[in-house]
Amino acid sequence: MKIATKPTVKTLGEYAYQAIQKYFSKTLKYEKTVKKDEDPEALHQMRVGMRRLRTAVSRFDLVLNLPKPASDKNIGKIARRLGSLRDLDVLKENLENLYQPKLPNKENKSLHKVFNALAEQREAALADVLNTLKDDPYKSFKQTLEEWLEKPSHQSLASLPIQQVLPDLLLPEVSIFFLHPGWLVGTQIVESEVQIRSDWKAEKIEQHLTSKGDTIHDLRKQAKRMRYQMELFADLYPESYATYLAEIKSIQDILGSIQDSVVMGEWLTDIFKSEFNTHLPTLANLLAENRYQLWHQWQPLQEKYLMVENRHNFRLAILQSV
């Protein structure tokens, strides 16, 4: 009779080390290609690697003794430089792929001014990224983290079994996510019950996105943090966990697309001043229509996670690791 072997229980410290090693390697993998400015996808992947590394560093801060140059704050500074360049690439991709093919010839001519402005801003952002990757803070970040990975230093909590502390790591992030005021944008409270405003016309939605855009964008950033942290432990949970993780990603993607559309509108207005709607009326209407459709994609998820039962089931899924 074959006796089943008991699986090795990883400690919190081992799990933290593996996460930091994985995302640090992902970041460095794309550095050379980013420096050569050969492929926008490399920039995207390096930025994602930095963001995920930052999540791992911040969430495992209570477990590890990391060098100061590899702190959450310092990684964030580097990631923001990459992000500024990536945002311009996304703007260009969206203009070229989503909107330019739908514009009449007259408006396509006006886009020449837009692409010229984009090229100038991108050149400056690229120079900023290249300087960042040559500067001492980035070199220090790399060197000290490489040294730490060769000889890691932990705090006492690192010896705890990962399963013992999983809910304690994840549930505080869930609480921050569910208590975010962005969930209440576009709702009304009637007799202590939150109701989704499904009767709004396009103009009302536009007004609300203008006044509450920062709050919605911040909810998107919190969804991203929630997703990245959940993904750190995805292999320790059953299928139901993956379903919730996919919905968090949908929330992040939809709110991110709304933000991209809002930013593009503001950026174009800045270029053309008050004449944006005059020079590019079709594009202005397409952007507004895009936001209207995205808002109606967001509302079912918003309604779902404003319900007590669904929030409770989400928390239960966090408690039920493999």
Short mmCIF file of C-alpha atoms in Angstrom, two decimals:
data_model
loop_
_atom_site.label_atom_id
_atom_site.label_comp_id
_atom_site.label_asym_id
_atom_site.label_seq_id
_atom_site.Cartn_x
_atom_site.Cartn_y
_atom_site.Cartn_z
CA MET A 1 0.00 0.00 0.00
CA LYS A 2 1.39 3.37 -1.09
CA ILE A 3 1.29 6.00 1.62
CA ALA A 4 0.39 9.48 0.43
CA THR A 5 3.09 12.01 1.16
CA LYS A 6 2.11 15.13 2.99
CA PRO A 7 2.63 18.27 0.86
CA THR A 8 5.31 20.65 2.08
CA VAL A 9 3.79 23.62 3.87
CA LYS A 10 5.44 26.81 2.62
CA THR A 11 6.11 29.50 5.12
CA LEU A 12 5.03 33.10 4.70
CA GLY A 13 8.67 34.08 4.27
CA GLU A 14 9.25 31.56 1.48
CA TYR A 15 6.16 32.74 -0.34
CA ALA A 16 7.19 36.38 -0.01
CA TYR A 17 10.69 35.60 -1.31
CA GLN A 18 9.34 33.75 -4.36
CA ALA A 19 6.96 36.60 -5.23
CA ILE A 20 9.68 39.25 -5.04
CA GLN A 21 12.13 37.11 -7.01
CA LYS A 22 9.53 36.44 -9.72
CA TYR A 23 8.50 40.06 -10.29
CA PHE A 24 12.04 41.43 -9.98
CA SER A 25 13.14 39.01 -12.71
CA LYS A 26 10.16 40.04 -14.86
CA THR A 27 11.14 43.70 -14.48
CA LEU A 28 14.79 43.13 -15.45
CA LYS A 29 13.86 40.87 -18.37
CA TYR A 30 12.52 43.81 -20.40
CA GLU A 31 14.99 46.50 -19.37
CA LYS A 32 17.31 46.25 -22.41
CA THR A 33 14.42 46.33 -24.89
CA VAL A 34 12.90 49.35 -23.13
CA LYS A 35 16.24 51.18 -23.33
CA LYS A 36 16.37 50.51 -27.09
CA ASP A 37 12.73 51.67 -27.43
CA GLU A 38 12.08 48.79 -29.83
CA ASP A 39 8.72 47.47 -28.65
CA PRO A 40 5.89 49.22 -26.72
CA GLU A 41 4.93 45.81 -25.28
CA ALA A 42 8.29 45.57 -23.51
CA LEU A 43 7.60 48.88 -21.76
CA HIS A 44 4.16 47.61 -20.77
CA GLN A 45 5.58 44.37 -19.35
CA MET A 46 8.34 46.14 -17.43
CA ARG A 47 5.80 48.55 -15.96
CA VAL A 48 3.55 45.64 -14.94
CA GLY A 49 6.55 43.89 -13.39
CA MET A 50 7.36 46.98 -11.34
CA ARG A 51 3.76 47.35 -10.21
CA ARG A 52 3.50 43.73 -9.16
CA LEU A 53 6.86 43.94 -7.41
CA ARG A 54 5.64 47.01 -5.57
CA THR A 55 2.52 45.13 -4.44
CA ALA A 56 4.63 42.23 -3.17
CA VAL A 57 7.05 44.56 -1.36
CA SER A 58 4.28 46.57 0.30
CA ARG A 59 2.16 43.57 1.31
CA PHE A 60 5.10 41.56 2.69
CA ASP A 61 6.67 44.53 4.45
CA LEU A 62 5.74 43.06 7.86
CA VAL A 63 7.64 39.87 7.00
CA LEU A 64 10.84 40.97 5.28
CA ASN A 65 13.76 43.25 6.03
CA LEU A 66 14.24 44.81 2.60
CA PRO A 67 16.88 47.42 1.71
CA LYS A 68 15.64 51.01 1.61
CA PRO A 69 16.33 51.50 -2.16
CA ALA A 70 13.87 48.64 -2.77
CA SER A 71 11.10 50.20 -0.69
CA ASP A 72 7.51 50.57 -1.83
CA LYS A 73 8.01 54.35 -2.17
CA ASN A 74 11.15 54.12 -4.32
CA ILE A 75 9.72 51.43 -6.60
CA GLY A 76 6.64 53.63 -7.04
CA LYS A 77 8.77 56.55 -8.26
CA ILE A 78 10.41 54.39 -10.94
CA ALA A 79 7.09 52.83 -11.97
CA ARG A 80 5.48 56.26 -12.42
CA ARG A 81 8.20 57.29 -14.89
CA LEU A 82 7.53 54.15 -16.92
CA GLY A 83 3.81 54.81 -16.58
CA SER A 84 3.98 58.31 -18.07
CA LEU A 85 5.57 56.91 -21.23
CA ARG A 86 3.22 53.94 -21.37
CA ASP A 87 0.15 56.20 -21.04
CA LEU A 88 1.23 58.09 -24.19
CA ASP A 89 1.68 54.78 -26.05
CA VAL A 90 -1.83 53.69 -25.01
CA LEU A 91 -3.22 57.05 -26.14
CA LYS A 92 -1.61 56.62 -29.56
CA GLU A 93 -2.74 52.97 -29.90
CA ASN A 94 -6.34 53.85 -29.02
CA LEU A 95 -6.41 56.77 -31.44
CA GLU A 96 -4.99 54.70 -34.29
CA ASN A 97 -6.96 51.50 -33.70
CA LEU A 98 -10.27 52.49 -32.10
CA TYR A 99 -11.05 55.93 -33.49
CA GLN A 100 -9.03 57.00 -36.56
CA PRO A 101 -10.63 54.39 -38.91
CA LYS A 102 -14.08 55.79 -38.06
CA LEU A 103 -13.27 59.44 -38.77
CA PRO A 104 -14.09 61.33 -41.98
CA ASN A 105 -11.18 62.62 -44.10
CA LYS A 106 -11.53 66.18 -42.81
CA GLU A 107 -11.04 65.05 -39.20
CA ASN A 108 -8.19 62.73 -40.15
CA LYS A 109 -6.30 65.81 -41.34
CA SER A 110 -6.80 67.42 -37.92
CA LEU A 111 -5.26 64.30 -36.35
CA HIS A 112 -1.88 65.24 -37.85
CA LYS A 113 -1.63 67.97 -35.22
CA VAL A 114 -2.55 65.41 -32.53
CA PHE A 115 0.08 62.86 -33.57
CA ASN A 116 2.74 65.56 -33.81
CA ALA A 117 1.97 66.68 -30.26
CA LEU A 118 2.03 63.05 -29.12
CA ALA A 119 5.43 62.49 -30.72
CA GLU A 120 6.89 65.55 -28.96
CA GLN A 121 5.51 64.53 -25.57
CA ARG A 122 6.65 60.94 -26.05
CA GLU A 123 10.18 62.04 -26.89
CA ALA A 124 10.38 63.94 -23.61
CA ALA A 125 8.84 61.04 -21.63
CA LEU A 126 11.26 58.55 -23.23
CA ALA A 127 14.23 60.74 -22.30
CA ASP A 128 12.89 60.80 -18.72
CA VAL A 129 12.65 56.98 -18.65
CA LEU A 130 16.15 56.50 -20.09
CA ASN A 131 17.59 58.92 -17.53
CA THR A 132 15.73 57.08 -14.76
CA LEU A 133 17.21 53.73 -15.82
CA LYS A 134 20.72 55.27 -15.79
CA ASP A 135 20.39 57.19 -12.52
CA ASP A 136 21.76 56.07 -9.15
CA PRO A 137 18.37 55.38 -7.45
CA TYR A 138 17.51 52.74 -10.09
CA LYS A 139 21.00 51.21 -10.00
CA SER A 140 20.85 51.11 -6.21
CA PHE A 141 17.39 49.52 -6.34
CA LYS A 142 18.70 46.74 -8.59
CA GLN A 143 21.95 46.14 -6.76
CA THR A 144 20.54 46.06 -3.23
CA LEU A 145 17.62 43.82 -4.20
CA GLU A 146 19.94 41.41 -6.00
CA GLU A 147 22.07 41.25 -2.86
CA TRP A 148 19.00 40.71 -0.70
CA LEU A 149 17.81 37.84 -2.92
CA GLU A 150 21.21 36.17 -2.47
CA LYS A 151 21.04 36.62 1.29
CA PRO A 152 17.44 37.35 2.36
CA SER A 153 16.64 38.82 5.75
CA HIS A 154 13.29 38.08 7.43
CA GLN A 155 11.26 39.15 10.44
CA SER A 156 9.83 36.67 12.96
CA LEU A 157 6.43 36.37 11.22
CA ALA A 158 8.15 34.85 8.19
CA SER A 159 8.26 31.41 9.84
CA LEU A 160 4.45 31.08 10.02
CA PRO A 161 2.76 28.61 7.61
CA ILE A 162 1.25 30.50 4.66
CA GLN A 163 -2.20 28.90 5.10
CA GLN A 164 -2.38 30.15 8.66
CA VAL A 165 -2.12 33.80 7.66
CA LEU A 166 -3.71 33.98 4.18
CA PRO A 167 -7.03 35.54 5.30
CA ASP A 168 -5.18 38.05 7.48
CA LEU A 169 -3.16 39.17 4.46
CA LEU A 170 -6.11 39.46 2.07
CA LEU A 171 -9.14 40.51 4.10
CA PRO A 172 -7.83 44.00 5.04
CA GLU A 173 -7.42 44.72 1.31
CA VAL A 174 -10.95 43.43 0.67
CA SER A 175 -12.29 45.80 3.33
CA ILE A 176 -10.54 48.81 1.77
CA PHE A 177 -11.90 47.79 -1.64
CA PHE A 178 -15.52 47.38 -0.52
CA LEU A 179 -15.49 50.55 1.59
CA HIS A 180 -14.31 52.71 -1.30
CA PRO A 181 -16.68 55.65 -2.06
CA GLY A 182 -16.41 54.86 -5.79
CA TRP A 183 -19.02 52.12 -5.32
CA LEU A 184 -21.63 54.80 -4.57
CA VAL A 185 -21.02 56.93 -7.67
CA GLY A 186 -24.19 56.91 -9.76
CA THR A 187 -26.41 55.61 -6.96
CA GLN A 188 -29.06 56.96 -4.63
CA ILE A 189 -29.89 55.85 -1.08
CA VAL A 190 -33.58 55.28 -0.40
CA GLU A 191 -34.55 54.22 3.13
CA SER A 192 -31.00 53.00 3.83
CA GLU A 193 -30.96 50.94 0.62
CA VAL A 194 -28.44 51.72 -2.13
CA GLN A 195 -30.06 51.85 -5.58
CA ILE A 196 -28.31 52.03 -8.96
CA ARG A 197 -29.37 54.97 -11.14
CA SER A 198 -30.21 53.13 -14.36
CA ASP A 199 -32.42 55.92 -15.75
CA TRP A 200 -29.65 58.42 -16.55
CA LYS A 201 -29.26 59.74 -20.07
CA ALA A 202 -25.85 60.11 -21.73
CA GLU A 203 -25.55 63.80 -20.79
CA LYS A 204 -26.13 63.08 -17.09
CA ILE A 205 -23.52 60.30 -17.13
CA GLU A 206 -21.02 62.69 -18.78
CA GLN A 207 -21.65 65.29 -16.06
CA HIS A 208 -21.15 62.67 -13.36
CA LEU A 209 -17.94 61.36 -14.90
CA THR A 210 -16.64 64.92 -14.96
CA SER A 211 -17.46 65.61 -11.31
CA LYS A 212 -16.71 62.13 -9.90
CA GLY A 213 -14.03 60.98 -12.33
CA ASP A 214 -11.22 61.04 -9.75
CA THR A 215 -13.22 58.87 -7.34
CA ILE A 216 -13.98 56.29 -10.04
CA HIS A 217 -10.35 56.28 -11.16
CA ASP A 218 -9.22 55.71 -7.58
CA LEU A 219 -11.60 52.73 -7.27
CA ARG A 220 -9.99 51.33 -10.40
CA LYS A 221 -6.54 51.66 -8.79
CA GLN A 222 -7.81 49.90 -5.67
CA ALA A 223 -9.24 47.10 -7.84
CA LYS A 224 -5.82 46.72 -9.43
CA ARG A 225 -4.13 46.49 -6.02
CA MET A 226 -6.75 43.95 -4.95
CA ARG A 227 -6.19 41.88 -8.10
CA TYR A 228 -2.40 41.90 -7.82
CA GLN A 229 -2.54 40.80 -4.19
CA MET A 230 -5.06 38.06 -4.89
CA GLU A 231 -2.93 36.79 -7.77
CA LEU A 232 0.00 36.34 -5.39
CA PHE A 233 -1.90 33.49 -3.75
CA ALA A 234 -4.05 32.16 -6.61
CA ASP A 235 -2.42 28.70 -6.52
CA LEU A 236 -3.48 28.26 -2.89
CA TYR A 237 -7.21 28.54 -3.64
CA PRO A 238 -9.90 26.50 -5.44
CA GLU A 239 -11.78 27.40 -8.65
CA SER A 240 -14.28 29.73 -6.96
CA TYR A 241 -11.43 32.08 -6.05
CA ALA A 242 -10.43 32.34 -9.71
CA THR A 243 -13.97 33.43 -10.57
CA TYR A 244 -13.81 36.34 -8.13
CA LEU A 245 -10.35 37.22 -9.38
CA ALA A 246 -11.66 37.38 -12.96
CA GLU A 247 -14.45 39.75 -11.88
CA ILE A 248 -11.97 42.04 -10.13
CA LYS A 249 -10.01 42.14 -13.38
CA SER A 250 -13.21 43.03 -15.28
CA ILE A 251 -13.88 45.89 -12.85
CA GLN A 252 -10.32 47.13 -13.31
CA ASP A 253 -10.50 46.88 -17.11
CA ILE A 254 -13.88 48.62 -17.48
CA LEU A 255 -13.05 51.47 -15.09
CA GLY A 256 -9.62 51.74 -16.73
CA SER A 257 -11.20 52.09 -20.17
CA ILE A 258 -13.51 54.83 -18.84
CA GLN A 259 -10.47 56.64 -17.46
CA ASP A 260 -8.54 56.24 -20.74
CA SER A 261 -11.46 57.80 -22.62
CA VAL A 262 -11.76 60.68 -20.15
CA VAL A 263 -8.00 61.34 -20.29
CA MET A 264 -8.02 61.30 -24.09
CA GLY A 265 -10.85 63.84 -24.16
CA GLU A 266 -9.02 66.12 -21.71
CA TRP A 267 -5.75 65.76 -23.62
CA LEU A 268 -7.39 66.61 -26.96
CA THR A 269 -9.15 69.58 -25.39
CA ASP A 270 -5.79 70.79 -24.11
CA ILE A 271 -4.34 70.62 -27.64
CA PHE A 272 -7.26 72.26 -29.46
CA LYS A 273 -8.49 74.36 -26.52
CA SER A 274 -12.18 75.21 -26.92
CA GLU A 275 -12.10 74.15 -30.59
CA PHE A 276 -11.82 70.38 -29.98
CA ASN A 277 -15.50 69.79 -30.78
CA THR A 278 -15.17 72.02 -33.86
CA HIS A 279 -12.10 70.30 -35.30
CA LEU A 280 -12.99 66.74 -34.32
CA PRO A 281 -16.78 66.50 -33.74
CA THR A 282 -17.00 62.84 -34.80
CA LEU A 283 -14.17 61.88 -32.44
CA ALA A 284 -15.76 63.83 -29.58
CA ASN A 285 -19.05 61.96 -30.13
CA LEU A 286 -17.26 58.59 -30.38
CA LEU A 287 -15.51 59.20 -27.07
CA ALA A 288 -18.78 60.14 -25.37
CA GLU A 289 -20.53 57.08 -26.83
CA ASN A 290 -17.66 54.87 -25.68
CA ARG A 291 -17.98 56.17 -22.11
CA TYR A 292 -21.76 55.68 -22.19
CA GLN A 293 -21.39 52.02 -23.22
CA LEU A 294 -18.64 51.37 -20.68
CA TRP A 295 -20.78 52.88 -17.93
CA HIS A 296 -23.54 50.38 -18.70
CA GLN A 297 -20.99 47.54 -18.61
CA TRP A 298 -19.85 48.73 -15.18
CA GLN A 299 -23.29 49.01 -13.57
CA PRO A 300 -24.09 45.24 -13.37
CA LEU A 301 -20.80 44.62 -11.54
CA GLN A 302 -21.41 47.66 -9.34
CA GLU A 303 -24.89 46.40 -8.47
CA LYS A 304 -23.61 42.87 -7.80
CA TYR A 305 -20.97 43.97 -5.32
CA LEU A 306 -23.24 46.41 -3.52
CA MET A 307 -25.34 43.39 -2.47
CA VAL A 308 -24.57 42.10 1.03
CA GLU A 309 -24.76 38.42 0.02
CA ASN A 310 -22.18 38.78 -2.76
CA ARG A 311 -19.76 40.65 -0.54
CA HIS A 312 -20.19 37.99 2.14
CA ASN A 313 -19.52 35.19 -0.37
CA PHE A 314 -16.41 37.00 -1.58
CA ARG A 315 -15.06 37.11 1.99
CA LEU A 316 -15.90 33.43 2.47
CA ALA A 317 -13.90 32.57 -0.66
CA ILE A 318 -10.88 34.30 0.92
CA LEU A 319 -11.29 32.14 4.04
CA GLN A 320 -11.46 28.86 2.12
CA SER A 321 -7.93 28.16 0.89
CA VAL A 322 -6.96 24.70 -0.38
#
